[in-house]
Amino acid sequence: MAYPKLPEWPIVDPENPPEGYYRVAKVMNPEDDTAPWHFFAVGRHLILGQKVWVQLGDDDPGEFATAQYEFPIGAARWFVETLKRFFLEPDHPNAVPRGAITIEEEVDGEMLGVTRGAQYGSMLKGIAGYSLDNLNRFEHTSFGPDDNWCQMFKMGDPWLFEQGLLDVFKDIAERHERGEF
């Protein structure tokens, strides 16, 4: 289903964020150790950004590219709780319906999803994972063409469950609920 798109958030340099951006986490993805992901609380939003050096060949001078995802701050708690639904017995009333790979719900005025993907951890290594999706926002980056895909922050199972990324989302949710940001 197509959802109305919200205006693009300005691309930010995660290593030099504008005033008002509160860094709540900085996390390396062990499958892609090029650069850390920075998590920022900004007003009622959670912004995830990564800045990577891209050099396409020996003759290319190279440049930094920034990837960015925007969610309402409530997405942290919603993601943690929604992810649990994938592990419930199939007949449980709150379980992900049989055959479904995505759960979509509105959170703080934006349509979010959690999707199970066969290669969301690494296409080269075939690592399965999940994505946190914002169906109201287009995927965008500072490098290369924008397209009309929704924002999907993909996370491999090892990163989520063994290397602590799920704990980062839990911590962000708890700190937000305590009023820290």
mmCIF file of C-alpha atoms in Angstrom:
data_model
loop_
_atom_site.group_PDB
_atom_site.id
_atom_site.type_symbol
_atom_site.label_atom_id
_atom_site.label_comp_id
_atom_site.label_asym_id
_atom_site.label_seq_id
_atom_site.Cartn_x
_atom_site.Cartn_y
_atom_site.Cartn_z
ATOM 1 C CA MET A 1 0.000 0.000 0.000
ATOM 2 C CA ALA A 2 1.252 3.495 -0.785
ATOM 3 C CA TYR A 3 1.280 6.013 2.033
ATOM 4 C CA PRO A 4 1.496 9.808 1.741
ATOM 5 C CA LYS A 5 5.074 11.048 1.958
ATOM 6 C CA LEU A 6 6.286 13.657 4.410
ATOM 7 C CA PRO A 7 8.837 16.313 3.436
ATOM 8 C CA GLU A 8 12.442 15.153 3.470
ATOM 9 C CA TRP A 9 14.410 15.870 6.592
ATOM 10 C CA PRO A 10 17.610 17.797 5.813
ATOM 11 C CA ILE A 11 20.672 15.549 5.543
ATOM 12 C CA VAL A 12 22.902 16.114 8.567
ATOM 13 C CA ASP A 13 26.575 15.454 9.109
ATOM 14 C CA PRO A 14 26.383 12.973 12.008
ATOM 15 C CA GLU A 15 29.907 13.879 13.126
ATOM 16 C CA ASN A 16 29.005 17.567 13.314
ATOM 17 C CA PRO A 17 25.252 17.762 14.019
ATOM 18 C CA PRO A 18 23.374 21.044 14.178
ATOM 19 C CA GLU A 19 22.439 22.606 17.475
ATOM 20 C CA GLY A 20 19.500 20.820 19.104
ATOM 21 C CA TYR A 21 20.583 17.330 18.036
ATOM 22 C CA TYR A 22 21.130 15.221 21.160
ATOM 23 C CA ARG A 23 23.328 12.154 20.473
ATOM 24 C CA VAL A 24 21.693 9.238 22.297
ATOM 25 C CA ALA A 25 23.837 6.410 20.858
ATOM 26 C CA LYS A 26 26.751 5.660 18.552
ATOM 27 C CA VAL A 27 26.910 2.081 17.281
ATOM 28 C CA MET A 28 29.104 0.121 14.875
ATOM 29 C CA ASN A 29 27.511 -2.504 12.631
ATOM 30 C CA PRO A 30 29.925 -5.461 12.794
ATOM 31 C CA GLU A 31 28.846 -6.639 9.321
ATOM 32 C CA ASP A 32 29.725 -3.246 7.817
ATOM 33 C CA ASP A 33 32.500 -1.731 9.888
ATOM 34 C CA THR A 34 32.969 1.289 7.615
ATOM 35 C CA ALA A 35 31.613 3.895 10.027
ATOM 36 C CA PRO A 36 29.412 4.101 13.122
ATOM 37 C CA TRP A 37 25.702 4.832 13.108
ATOM 38 C CA HIS A 38 24.765 7.904 15.145
ATOM 39 C CA PHE A 39 21.350 8.065 16.852
ATOM 40 C CA PHE A 40 20.001 11.538 17.636
ATOM 41 C CA ALA A 41 16.940 12.760 19.489
ATOM 42 C CA VAL A 42 15.649 15.943 17.864
ATOM 43 C CA GLY A 43 12.381 17.258 19.250
ATOM 44 C CA ARG A 44 9.879 14.437 18.738
ATOM 45 C CA HIS A 45 12.103 12.514 16.292
ATOM 46 C CA LEU A 46 14.826 9.898 16.293
ATOM 47 C CA ILE A 47 17.365 10.427 13.510
ATOM 48 C CA LEU A 48 19.829 7.695 12.515
ATOM 49 C CA GLY A 49 22.786 8.785 10.418
ATOM 50 C CA GLN A 50 26.017 7.369 9.059
ATOM 51 C CA LYS A 51 28.869 9.131 7.271
ATOM 52 C CA VAL A 52 31.083 6.949 5.057
ATOM 53 C CA TRP A 53 34.089 7.745 2.859
ATOM 54 C CA VAL A 54 33.325 6.641 -0.725
ATOM 55 C CA GLN A 55 36.035 6.288 -3.350
ATOM 56 C CA LEU A 56 34.950 4.602 -6.580
ATOM 57 C CA GLY A 57 38.427 3.980 -8.002
ATOM 58 C CA ASP A 58 42.091 4.935 -7.833
ATOM 59 C CA ASP A 59 41.462 8.020 -10.015
ATOM 60 C CA ASP A 60 38.417 9.113 -7.992
ATOM 61 C CA PRO A 61 39.267 11.739 -5.339
ATOM 62 C CA GLY A 62 36.485 10.339 -3.123
ATOM 63 C CA GLU A 63 33.924 12.056 -0.943
ATOM 64 C CA PHE A 64 31.886 11.519 2.187
ATOM 65 C CA ALA A 65 28.377 10.121 1.786
ATOM 66 C CA THR A 66 25.725 10.292 4.455
ATOM 67 C CA ALA A 67 22.812 7.888 4.919
ATOM 68 C CA GLN A 68 19.930 8.954 7.130
ATOM 69 C CA TYR A 69 16.654 7.603 8.527
ATOM 70 C CA GLU A 70 13.966 9.535 10.401
ATOM 71 C CA PHE A 71 11.382 8.166 12.821
ATOM 72 C CA PRO A 72 9.135 9.550 15.538
ATOM 73 C CA ILE A 73 10.902 9.064 18.896
ATOM 74 C CA GLY A 74 8.176 6.574 19.911
ATOM 75 C CA ALA A 75 9.532 4.243 17.226
ATOM 76 C CA ALA A 76 12.211 2.988 19.638
ATOM 77 C CA ARG A 77 9.670 1.472 22.072
ATOM 78 C CA TRP A 78 7.351 0.407 19.260
ATOM 79 C CA PHE A 79 10.180 -1.429 17.471
ATOM 80 C CA VAL A 80 11.176 -3.321 20.643
ATOM 81 C CA GLU A 81 7.583 -4.372 21.356
ATOM 82 C CA THR A 82 6.723 -5.185 17.739
ATOM 83 C CA LEU A 83 9.841 -7.303 17.283
ATOM 84 C CA LYS A 84 8.610 -9.549 20.120
ATOM 85 C CA ARG A 85 5.518 -10.390 18.064
ATOM 86 C CA PHE A 86 7.685 -12.284 15.553
ATOM 87 C CA PHE A 87 8.634 -14.744 18.335
ATOM 88 C CA LEU A 88 5.169 -15.523 19.703
ATOM 89 C CA GLU A 89 3.499 -18.867 19.055
ATOM 90 C CA PRO A 90 1.566 -18.630 15.756
ATOM 91 C CA ASP A 91 -1.798 -19.022 17.504
ATOM 92 C CA HIS A 92 -1.134 -16.217 19.993
ATOM 93 C CA PRO A 93 -3.584 -13.344 19.328
ATOM 94 C CA ASN A 94 -0.752 -10.783 19.103
ATOM 95 C CA ALA A 95 1.581 -12.911 16.946
ATOM 96 C CA VAL A 96 2.604 -11.887 13.460
ATOM 97 C CA PRO A 97 -0.058 -13.445 11.200
ATOM 98 C CA ARG A 98 0.954 -16.648 9.444
ATOM 99 C CA GLY A 99 2.725 -15.906 6.187
ATOM 100 C CA ALA A 100 3.255 -12.211 7.007
ATOM 101 C CA ILE A 101 6.740 -10.714 7.022
ATOM 102 C CA THR A 102 5.751 -7.133 7.897
ATOM 103 C CA ILE A 103 3.806 -5.462 10.681
ATOM 104 C CA GLU A 104 2.610 -1.917 9.931
ATOM 105 C CA GLU A 105 1.121 0.490 12.474
ATOM 106 C CA GLU A 106 0.836 4.221 13.012
ATOM 107 C CA VAL A 107 3.176 5.644 15.652
ATOM 108 C CA ASP A 108 2.996 9.318 16.577
ATOM 109 C CA GLY A 109 1.381 10.221 13.250
ATOM 110 C CA GLU A 110 3.749 8.256 10.992
ATOM 111 C CA MET A 111 3.183 4.812 9.479
ATOM 112 C CA LEU A 112 5.952 2.485 10.611
ATOM 113 C CA GLY A 113 6.755 -1.124 9.855
ATOM 114 C CA VAL A 114 8.955 -3.942 11.027
ATOM 115 C CA THR A 115 9.907 -6.332 8.229
ATOM 116 C CA ARG A 116 11.683 -9.691 8.335
ATOM 117 C CA GLY A 117 14.234 -9.958 5.515
ATOM 118 C CA ALA A 118 16.294 -12.901 4.313
ATOM 119 C CA GLN A 119 19.427 -10.820 3.652
ATOM 120 C CA TYR A 120 18.988 -7.713 5.791
ATOM 121 C CA GLY A 121 22.231 -8.377 7.683
ATOM 122 C CA SER A 122 24.408 -8.972 4.646
ATOM 123 C CA MET A 123 23.586 -9.791 1.059
ATOM 124 C CA LEU A 124 27.046 -11.269 0.562
ATOM 125 C CA LYS A 125 26.818 -13.560 3.574
ATOM 126 C CA GLY A 126 23.056 -14.246 3.440
ATOM 127 C CA ILE A 127 22.406 -12.994 6.981
ATOM 128 C CA ALA A 128 18.733 -12.600 7.855
ATOM 129 C CA GLY A 129 17.462 -9.695 9.881
ATOM 130 C CA TYR A 130 14.779 -7.084 10.390
ATOM 131 C CA SER A 131 14.190 -3.550 9.238
ATOM 132 C CA LEU A 132 12.554 -0.612 10.951
ATOM 133 C CA ASP A 133 10.570 1.084 8.198
ATOM 134 C CA ASN A 134 9.088 4.549 7.870
ATOM 135 C CA LEU A 135 6.469 4.220 5.166
ATOM 136 C CA ASN A 136 5.805 7.973 5.132
ATOM 137 C CA ARG A 137 9.368 8.923 4.234
ATOM 138 C CA PHE A 138 11.430 8.320 1.106
ATOM 139 C CA GLU A 139 14.866 6.718 1.355
ATOM 140 C CA HIS A 140 17.465 9.458 0.905
ATOM 141 C CA THR A 141 21.193 9.981 1.090
ATOM 142 C CA SER A 142 23.754 12.635 0.282
ATOM 143 C CA PHE A 143 25.336 10.347 -2.336
ATOM 144 C CA GLY A 144 23.664 9.013 -5.434
ATOM 145 C CA PRO A 145 20.123 9.414 -6.683
ATOM 146 C CA ASP A 146 17.136 9.509 -4.366
ATOM 147 C CA ASP A 147 14.504 6.944 -5.162
ATOM 148 C CA ASN A 148 10.939 6.308 -4.183
ATOM 149 C CA TRP A 149 11.540 3.470 -1.726
ATOM 150 C CA CYS A 150 10.396 4.008 1.823
ATOM 151 C CA GLN A 151 13.032 4.315 4.523
ATOM 152 C CA MET A 152 14.137 0.872 5.736
ATOM 153 C CA PHE A 153 16.869 0.740 8.383
ATOM 154 C CA LYS A 154 18.099 -2.851 7.985
ATOM 155 C CA MET A 155 19.686 -4.778 10.855
ATOM 156 C CA GLY A 156 21.071 -8.304 10.788
ATOM 157 C CA ASP A 157 20.109 -10.820 13.476
ATOM 158 C CA PRO A 158 23.651 -10.966 14.925
ATOM 159 C CA TRP A 159 23.830 -7.170 15.235
ATOM 160 C CA LEU A 160 20.389 -7.005 16.842
ATOM 161 C CA PHE A 161 20.467 -9.956 19.202
ATOM 162 C CA GLU A 162 24.126 -10.789 19.858
ATOM 163 C CA GLN A 163 25.978 -7.511 19.436
ATOM 164 C CA GLY A 164 23.615 -5.243 21.359
ATOM 165 C CA LEU A 165 21.643 -3.167 18.870
ATOM 166 C CA LEU A 166 18.306 -4.254 20.365
ATOM 167 C CA ASP A 167 19.616 -3.092 23.755
ATOM 168 C CA VAL A 168 20.368 0.310 22.196
ATOM 169 C CA PHE A 169 16.724 0.640 21.101
ATOM 170 C CA LYS A 170 15.554 -0.463 24.591
ATOM 171 C CA ASP A 171 17.853 2.092 26.235
ATOM 172 C CA ILE A 172 16.647 4.900 23.961
ATOM 173 C CA ALA A 173 13.016 3.997 24.704
ATOM 174 C CA GLU A 174 13.599 3.904 28.469
ATOM 175 C CA ARG A 175 15.541 7.154 28.532
ATOM 176 C CA HIS A 176 12.862 8.891 26.453
ATOM 177 C CA GLU A 177 10.134 7.567 28.762
ATOM 178 C CA ARG A 178 12.069 8.973 31.767
ATOM 179 C CA GLY A 179 12.064 12.376 30.049
ATOM 180 C CA GLU A 180 15.804 12.587 29.360
ATOM 181 C CA PHE A 181 15.104 13.886 25.862
#
